[in-house]
PDB file of C-alpha atoms in Angstrom:
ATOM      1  CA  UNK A   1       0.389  25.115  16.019  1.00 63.00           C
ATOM      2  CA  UNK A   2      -3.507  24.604  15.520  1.00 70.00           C
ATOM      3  CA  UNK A   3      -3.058  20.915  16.293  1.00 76.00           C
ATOM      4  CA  UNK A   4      -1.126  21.908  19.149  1.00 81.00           C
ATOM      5  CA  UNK A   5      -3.769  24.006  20.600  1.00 77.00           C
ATOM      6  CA  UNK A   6      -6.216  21.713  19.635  1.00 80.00           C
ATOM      7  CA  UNK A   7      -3.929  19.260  22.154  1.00 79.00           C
ATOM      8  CA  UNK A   8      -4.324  22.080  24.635  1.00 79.00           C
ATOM      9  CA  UNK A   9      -8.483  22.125  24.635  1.00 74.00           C
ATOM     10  CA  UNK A  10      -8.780  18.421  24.765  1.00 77.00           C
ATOM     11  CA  UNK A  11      -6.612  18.135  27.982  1.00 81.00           C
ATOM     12  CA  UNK A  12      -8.729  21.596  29.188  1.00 80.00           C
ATOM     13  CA  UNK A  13     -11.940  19.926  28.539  1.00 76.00           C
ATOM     14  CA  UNK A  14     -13.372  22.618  25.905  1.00 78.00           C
ATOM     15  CA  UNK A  15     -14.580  19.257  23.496  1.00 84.00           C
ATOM     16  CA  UNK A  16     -16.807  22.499  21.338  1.00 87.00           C
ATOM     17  CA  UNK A  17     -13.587  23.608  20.585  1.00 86.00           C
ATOM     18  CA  UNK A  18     -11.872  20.998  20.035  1.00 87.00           C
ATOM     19  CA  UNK A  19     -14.204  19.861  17.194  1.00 90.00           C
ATOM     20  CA  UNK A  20     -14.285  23.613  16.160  1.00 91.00           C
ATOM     21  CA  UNK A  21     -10.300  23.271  15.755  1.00 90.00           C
ATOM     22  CA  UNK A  22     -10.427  20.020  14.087  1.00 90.00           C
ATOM     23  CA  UNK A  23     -13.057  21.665  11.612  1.00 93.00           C
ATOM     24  CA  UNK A  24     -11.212  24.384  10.235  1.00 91.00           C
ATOM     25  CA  UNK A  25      -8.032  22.503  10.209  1.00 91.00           C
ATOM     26  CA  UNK A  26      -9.483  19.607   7.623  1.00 94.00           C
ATOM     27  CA  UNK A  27     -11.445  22.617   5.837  1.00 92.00           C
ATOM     28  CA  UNK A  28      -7.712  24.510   5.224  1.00 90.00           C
ATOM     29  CA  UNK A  29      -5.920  21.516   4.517  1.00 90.00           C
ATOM     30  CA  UNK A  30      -3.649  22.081   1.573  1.00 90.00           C
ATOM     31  CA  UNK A  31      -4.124  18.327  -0.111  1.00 92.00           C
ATOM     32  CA  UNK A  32      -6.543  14.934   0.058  1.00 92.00           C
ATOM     33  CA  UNK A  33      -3.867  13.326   2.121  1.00 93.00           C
ATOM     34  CA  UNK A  34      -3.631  15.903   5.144  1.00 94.00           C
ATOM     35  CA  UNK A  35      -7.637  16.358   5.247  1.00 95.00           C
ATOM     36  CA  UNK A  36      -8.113  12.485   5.313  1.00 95.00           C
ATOM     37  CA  UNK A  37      -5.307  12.398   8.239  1.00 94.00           C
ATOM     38  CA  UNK A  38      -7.084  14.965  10.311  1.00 94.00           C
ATOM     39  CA  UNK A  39     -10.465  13.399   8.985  1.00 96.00           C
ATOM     40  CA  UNK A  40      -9.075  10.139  10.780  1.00 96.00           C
ATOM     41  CA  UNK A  41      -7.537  11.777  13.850  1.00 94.00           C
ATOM     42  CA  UNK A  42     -11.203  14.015  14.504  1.00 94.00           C
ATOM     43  CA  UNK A  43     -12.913  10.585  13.762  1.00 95.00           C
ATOM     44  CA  UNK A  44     -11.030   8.946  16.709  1.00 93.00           C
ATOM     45  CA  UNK A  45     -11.678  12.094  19.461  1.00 92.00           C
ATOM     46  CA  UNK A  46     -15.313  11.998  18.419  1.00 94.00           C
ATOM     47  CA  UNK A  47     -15.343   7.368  19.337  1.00 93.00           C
ATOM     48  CA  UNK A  48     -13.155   7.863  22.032  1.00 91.00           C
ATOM     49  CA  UNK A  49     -13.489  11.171  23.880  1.00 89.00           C
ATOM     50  CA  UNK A  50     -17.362  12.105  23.288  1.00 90.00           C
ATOM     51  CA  UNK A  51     -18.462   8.684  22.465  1.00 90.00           C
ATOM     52  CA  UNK A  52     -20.161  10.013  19.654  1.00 92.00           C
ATOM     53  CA  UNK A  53     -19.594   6.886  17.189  1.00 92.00           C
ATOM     54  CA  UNK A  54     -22.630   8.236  14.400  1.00 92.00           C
ATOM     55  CA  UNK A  55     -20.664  12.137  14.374  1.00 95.00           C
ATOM     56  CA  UNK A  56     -17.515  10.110  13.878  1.00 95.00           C
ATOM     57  CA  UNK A  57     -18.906   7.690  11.336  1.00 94.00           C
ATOM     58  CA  UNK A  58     -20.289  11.306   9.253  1.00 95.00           C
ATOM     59  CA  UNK A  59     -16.682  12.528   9.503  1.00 96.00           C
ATOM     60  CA  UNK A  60     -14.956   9.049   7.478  1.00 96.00           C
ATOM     61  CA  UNK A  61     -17.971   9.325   5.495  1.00 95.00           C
ATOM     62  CA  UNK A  62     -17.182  12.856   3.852  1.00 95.00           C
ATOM     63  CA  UNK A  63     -13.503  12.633   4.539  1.00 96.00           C
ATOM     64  CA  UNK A  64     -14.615  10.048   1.821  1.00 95.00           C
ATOM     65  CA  UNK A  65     -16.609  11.704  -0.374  1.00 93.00           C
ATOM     66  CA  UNK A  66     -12.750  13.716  -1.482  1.00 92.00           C
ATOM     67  CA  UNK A  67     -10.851  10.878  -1.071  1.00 95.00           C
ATOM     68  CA  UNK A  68     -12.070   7.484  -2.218  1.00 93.00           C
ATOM     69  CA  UNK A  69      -9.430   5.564  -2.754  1.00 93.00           C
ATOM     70  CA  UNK A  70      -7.810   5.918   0.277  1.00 95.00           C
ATOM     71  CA  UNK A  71      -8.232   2.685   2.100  1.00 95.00           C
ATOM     72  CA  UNK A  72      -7.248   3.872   5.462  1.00 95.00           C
ATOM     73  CA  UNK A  73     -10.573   5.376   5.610  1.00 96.00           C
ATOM     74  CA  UNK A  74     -12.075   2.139   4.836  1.00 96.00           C
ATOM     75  CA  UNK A  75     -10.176   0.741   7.391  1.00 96.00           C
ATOM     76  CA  UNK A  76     -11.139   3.238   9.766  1.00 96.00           C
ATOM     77  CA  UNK A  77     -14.397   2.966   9.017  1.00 96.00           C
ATOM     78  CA  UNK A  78     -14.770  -1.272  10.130  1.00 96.00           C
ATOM     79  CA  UNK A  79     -12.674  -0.206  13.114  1.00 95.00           C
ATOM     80  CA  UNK A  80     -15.311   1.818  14.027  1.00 95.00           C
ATOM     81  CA  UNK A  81     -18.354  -0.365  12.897  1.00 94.00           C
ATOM     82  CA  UNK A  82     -17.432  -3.388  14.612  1.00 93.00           C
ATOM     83  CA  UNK A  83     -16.241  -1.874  17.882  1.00 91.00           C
ATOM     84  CA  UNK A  84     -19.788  -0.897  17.682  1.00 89.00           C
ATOM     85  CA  UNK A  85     -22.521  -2.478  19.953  1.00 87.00           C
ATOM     86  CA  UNK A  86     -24.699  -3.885  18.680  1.00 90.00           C
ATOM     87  CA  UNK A  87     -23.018  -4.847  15.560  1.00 92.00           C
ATOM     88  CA  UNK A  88     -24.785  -3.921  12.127  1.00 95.00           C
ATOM     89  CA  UNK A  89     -23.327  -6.580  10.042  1.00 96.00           C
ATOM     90  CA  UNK A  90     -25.291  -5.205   7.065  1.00 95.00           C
ATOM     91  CA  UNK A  91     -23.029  -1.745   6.999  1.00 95.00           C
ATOM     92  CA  UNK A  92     -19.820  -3.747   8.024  1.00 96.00           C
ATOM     93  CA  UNK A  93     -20.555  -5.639   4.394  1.00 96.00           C
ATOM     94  CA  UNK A  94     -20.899  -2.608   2.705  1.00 96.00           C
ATOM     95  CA  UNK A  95     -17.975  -0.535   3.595  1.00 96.00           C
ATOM     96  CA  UNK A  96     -16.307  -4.079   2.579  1.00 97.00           C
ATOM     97  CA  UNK A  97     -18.056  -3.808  -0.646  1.00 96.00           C
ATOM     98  CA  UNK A  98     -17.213  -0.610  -1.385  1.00 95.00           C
ATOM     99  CA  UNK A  99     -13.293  -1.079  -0.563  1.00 96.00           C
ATOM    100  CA  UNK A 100     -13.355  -4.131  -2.734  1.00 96.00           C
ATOM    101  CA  UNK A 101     -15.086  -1.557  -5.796  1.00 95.00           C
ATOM    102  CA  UNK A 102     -11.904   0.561  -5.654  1.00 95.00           C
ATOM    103  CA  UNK A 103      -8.734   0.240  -8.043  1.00 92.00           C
ATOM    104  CA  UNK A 104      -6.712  -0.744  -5.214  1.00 93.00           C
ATOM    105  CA  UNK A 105      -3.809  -2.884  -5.234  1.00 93.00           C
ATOM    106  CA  UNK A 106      -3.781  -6.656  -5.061  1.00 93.00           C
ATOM    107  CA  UNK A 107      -2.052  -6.704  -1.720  1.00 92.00           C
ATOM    108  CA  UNK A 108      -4.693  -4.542  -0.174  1.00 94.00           C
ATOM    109  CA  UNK A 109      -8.120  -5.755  -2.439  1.00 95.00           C
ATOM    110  CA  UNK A 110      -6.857  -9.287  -1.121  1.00 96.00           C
ATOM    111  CA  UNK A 111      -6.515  -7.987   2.470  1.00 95.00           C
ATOM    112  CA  UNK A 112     -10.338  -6.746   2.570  1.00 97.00           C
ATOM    113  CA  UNK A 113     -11.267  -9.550   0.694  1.00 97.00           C
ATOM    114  CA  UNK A 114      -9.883 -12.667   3.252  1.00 97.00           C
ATOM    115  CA  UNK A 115     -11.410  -9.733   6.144  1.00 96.00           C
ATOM    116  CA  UNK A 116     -15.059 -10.152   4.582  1.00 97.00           C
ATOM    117  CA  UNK A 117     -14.606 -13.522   4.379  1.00 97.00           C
ATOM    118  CA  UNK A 118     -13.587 -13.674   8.275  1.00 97.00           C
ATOM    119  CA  UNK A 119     -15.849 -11.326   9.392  1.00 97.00           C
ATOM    120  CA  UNK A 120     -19.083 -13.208   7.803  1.00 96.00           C
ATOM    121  CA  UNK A 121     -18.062 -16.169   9.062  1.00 95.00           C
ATOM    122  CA  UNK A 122     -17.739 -14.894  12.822  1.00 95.00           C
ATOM    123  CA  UNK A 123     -21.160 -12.510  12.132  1.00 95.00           C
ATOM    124  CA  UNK A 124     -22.808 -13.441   8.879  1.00 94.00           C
ATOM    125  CA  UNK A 125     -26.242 -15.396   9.018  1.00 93.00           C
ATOM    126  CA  UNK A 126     -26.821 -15.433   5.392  1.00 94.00           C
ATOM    127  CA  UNK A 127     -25.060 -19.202   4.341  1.00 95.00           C
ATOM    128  CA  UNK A 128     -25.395 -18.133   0.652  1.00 96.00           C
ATOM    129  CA  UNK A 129     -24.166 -14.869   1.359  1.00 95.00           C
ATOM    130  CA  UNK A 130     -21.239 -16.362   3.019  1.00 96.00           C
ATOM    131  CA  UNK A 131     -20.576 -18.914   0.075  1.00 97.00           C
ATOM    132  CA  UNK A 132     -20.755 -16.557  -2.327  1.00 96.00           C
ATOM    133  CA  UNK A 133     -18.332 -14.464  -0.118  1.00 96.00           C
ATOM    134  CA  UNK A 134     -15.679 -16.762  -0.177  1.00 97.00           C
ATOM    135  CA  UNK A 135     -15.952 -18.085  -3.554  1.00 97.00           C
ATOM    136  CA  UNK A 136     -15.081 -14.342  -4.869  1.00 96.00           C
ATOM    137  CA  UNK A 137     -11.945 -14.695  -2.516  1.00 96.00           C
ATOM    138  CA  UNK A 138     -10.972 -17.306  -4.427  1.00 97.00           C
ATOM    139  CA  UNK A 139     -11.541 -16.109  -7.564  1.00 96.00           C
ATOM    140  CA  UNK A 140      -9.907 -13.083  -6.336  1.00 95.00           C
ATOM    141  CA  UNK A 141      -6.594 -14.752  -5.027  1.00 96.00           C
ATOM    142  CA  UNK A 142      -6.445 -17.032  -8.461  1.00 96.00           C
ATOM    143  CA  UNK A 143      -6.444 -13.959 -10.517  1.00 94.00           C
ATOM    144  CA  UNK A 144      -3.790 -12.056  -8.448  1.00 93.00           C
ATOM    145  CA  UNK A 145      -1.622 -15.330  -8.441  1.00 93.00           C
ATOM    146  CA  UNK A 146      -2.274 -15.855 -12.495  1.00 92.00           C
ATOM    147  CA  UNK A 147      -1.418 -11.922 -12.776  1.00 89.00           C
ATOM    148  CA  UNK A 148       2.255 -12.493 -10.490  1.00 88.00           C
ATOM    149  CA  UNK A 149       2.939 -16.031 -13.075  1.00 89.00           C
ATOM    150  CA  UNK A 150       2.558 -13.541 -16.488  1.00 89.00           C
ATOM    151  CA  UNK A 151       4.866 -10.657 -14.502  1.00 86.00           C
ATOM    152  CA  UNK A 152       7.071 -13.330 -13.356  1.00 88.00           C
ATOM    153  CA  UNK A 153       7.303 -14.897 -17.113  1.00 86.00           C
ATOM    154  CA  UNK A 154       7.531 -11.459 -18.873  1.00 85.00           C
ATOM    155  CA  UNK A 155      10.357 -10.518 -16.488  1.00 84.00           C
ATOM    156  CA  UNK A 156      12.327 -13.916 -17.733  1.00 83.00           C
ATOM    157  CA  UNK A 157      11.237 -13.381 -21.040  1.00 80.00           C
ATOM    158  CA  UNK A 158      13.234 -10.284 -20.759  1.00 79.00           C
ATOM    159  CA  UNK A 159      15.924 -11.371 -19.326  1.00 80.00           C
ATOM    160  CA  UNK A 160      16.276 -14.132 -21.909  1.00 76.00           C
ATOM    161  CA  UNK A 161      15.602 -11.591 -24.805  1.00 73.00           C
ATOM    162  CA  UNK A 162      18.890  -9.281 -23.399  1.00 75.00           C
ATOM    163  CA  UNK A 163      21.421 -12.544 -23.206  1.00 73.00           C
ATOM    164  CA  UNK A 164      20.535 -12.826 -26.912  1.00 73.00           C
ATOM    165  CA  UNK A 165      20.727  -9.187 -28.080  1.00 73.00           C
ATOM    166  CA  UNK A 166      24.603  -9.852 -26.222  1.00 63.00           C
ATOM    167  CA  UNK A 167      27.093  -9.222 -29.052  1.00 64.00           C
ATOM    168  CA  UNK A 168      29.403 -12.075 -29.759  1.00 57.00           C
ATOM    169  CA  UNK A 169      32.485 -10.305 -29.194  1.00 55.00           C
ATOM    170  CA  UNK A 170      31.190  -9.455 -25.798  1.00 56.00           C
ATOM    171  CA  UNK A 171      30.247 -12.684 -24.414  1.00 52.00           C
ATOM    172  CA  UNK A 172      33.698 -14.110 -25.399  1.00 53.00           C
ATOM    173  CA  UNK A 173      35.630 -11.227 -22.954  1.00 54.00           C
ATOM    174  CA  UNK A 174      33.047 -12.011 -20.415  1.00 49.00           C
ATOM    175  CA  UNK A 175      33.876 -15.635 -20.680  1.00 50.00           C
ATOM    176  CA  UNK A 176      37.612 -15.118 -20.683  1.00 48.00           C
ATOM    177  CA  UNK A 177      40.188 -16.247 -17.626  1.00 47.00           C
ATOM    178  CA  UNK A 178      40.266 -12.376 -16.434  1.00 47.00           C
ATOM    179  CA  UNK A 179      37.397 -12.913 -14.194  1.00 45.00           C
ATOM    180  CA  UNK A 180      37.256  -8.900 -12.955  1.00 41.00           C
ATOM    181  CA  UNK A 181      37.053  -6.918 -16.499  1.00 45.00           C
ATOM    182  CA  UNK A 182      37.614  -3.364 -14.231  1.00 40.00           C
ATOM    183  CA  UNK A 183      40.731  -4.264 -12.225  1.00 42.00           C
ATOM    184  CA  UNK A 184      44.183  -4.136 -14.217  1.00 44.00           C
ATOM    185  CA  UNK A 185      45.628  -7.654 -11.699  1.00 44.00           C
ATOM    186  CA  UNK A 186      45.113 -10.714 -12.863  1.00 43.00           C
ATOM    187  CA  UNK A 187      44.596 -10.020 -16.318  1.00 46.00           C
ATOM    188  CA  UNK A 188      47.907  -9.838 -18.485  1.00 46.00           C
ATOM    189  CA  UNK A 189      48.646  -9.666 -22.645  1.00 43.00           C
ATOM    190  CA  UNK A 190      52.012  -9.822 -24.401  1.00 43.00           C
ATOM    191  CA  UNK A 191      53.525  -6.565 -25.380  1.00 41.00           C
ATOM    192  CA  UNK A 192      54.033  -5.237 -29.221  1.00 40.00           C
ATOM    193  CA  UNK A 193      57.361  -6.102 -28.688  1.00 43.00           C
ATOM    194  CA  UNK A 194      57.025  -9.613 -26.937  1.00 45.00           C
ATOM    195  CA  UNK A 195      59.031  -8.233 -24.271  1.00 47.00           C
ATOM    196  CA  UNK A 196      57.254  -8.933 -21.212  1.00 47.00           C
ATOM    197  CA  UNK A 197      53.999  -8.766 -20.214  1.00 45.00           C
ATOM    198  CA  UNK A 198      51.981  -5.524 -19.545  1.00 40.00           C
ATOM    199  CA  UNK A 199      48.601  -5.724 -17.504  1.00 42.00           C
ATOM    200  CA  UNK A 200      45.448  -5.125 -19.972  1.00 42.00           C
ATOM    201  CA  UNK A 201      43.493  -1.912 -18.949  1.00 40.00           C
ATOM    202  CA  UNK A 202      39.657  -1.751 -20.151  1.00 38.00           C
ATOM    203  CA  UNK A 203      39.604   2.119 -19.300  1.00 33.00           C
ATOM    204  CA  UNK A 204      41.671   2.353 -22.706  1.00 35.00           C
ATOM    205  CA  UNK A 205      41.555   0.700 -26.459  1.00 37.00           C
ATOM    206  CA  UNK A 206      44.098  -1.776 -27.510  1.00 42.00           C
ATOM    207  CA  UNK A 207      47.083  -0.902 -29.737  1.00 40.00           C
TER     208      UNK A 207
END
């Protein structure tokens, strides 16, 4: 309902209390996840609606001081820094730096990595800065693909380890001519008698 009215005073004009609602919503928020979310969302009104980039840049900033590992605010805060005119190519760096700092996934430390590497190239004047740049996203992407190998190799390992712990008796019925072990067709014995056949059920024990 807050957000709602909060809606309601943007489309009035009242911007004061718009960032008033905004304020007290991210104050009450009940976990990290829905402050940083109406961190991002105030972050966006303030660029966009009161062009007020450095308010909006304060906002990511201690939305981050709860919440750093969250790299949406990272991401928020180069979408904001380099929509930015002039560009300062100095604080772009940095937020990359300090994204790359966190214990974030591969997938996502590899995504700001190859981004730093792009974005120096386009903005960067430093050539050693740049060299060094992309010689850590390459020692970046050789230890992610080294880390997948050993996962991929323990996972086979284990695989091959279960096919041996496979009693004997076991691998013989799953080698057998009754090709569905569930289904009673298709897989017949003789009877105690001899008379006839009678279709072998694995729901019960033999005779």
């Amino acid at each position: 309902l807050v957000m709602a009215r909060a809606t309601l005073e943007r489309r009035r004009g009242n911007h004061d209390q718009v960032s008033s609602l905004f304020r007290d919503l991210i104050k009450g928020a009940n976990s990290k996840a829905i402050a940083t979310e109406l961190s991002i969302k105030f972050s966006r009104y303030l660029r966009l609606h009161m062009a007020d980039t450095e308010q909006a840049r304060q906002i990511l900033s201690t939305a981050l001081e709860t919440d750093a590992a969250n790299p949406k605010l990272y991401l928020q805060q180069l979408d904001l820094l380099i929509n930015s005119s002039p560009i300062d190519v100095n604080a772009v760096t940095e937020v990359f730096e300090r994204a790359l700092a966190q214990e974030f996934p591969d997938k996502q430390k590899l995504l700001f990595s190859q981004r730093k590497v792009e974005f120096l190239g386009d903005f960067g004047t430093d050539l050693a800065k740049i060299e060094d740049t992309k010689h850590e996203h390459n020692k970046l992407v050789a230890t992610v693909k080294e880390k997948e190998e050993a996962a991929l190799a323990s996972a086979k390992k284990s695989m091959s380890d279960e096919k041996e712990k496979t009693p004997a008796g076991k691998k013989k019925q799953l080698s057998s001519t009754c090709t569905f072990p569930y289904a009673e067709t298709g897989c017949k014995e003789k009877s105690i008698s001899g008379r006839g056949e009678l279709p072998v059920s694995t729901y019960f024990p033999r005779p």
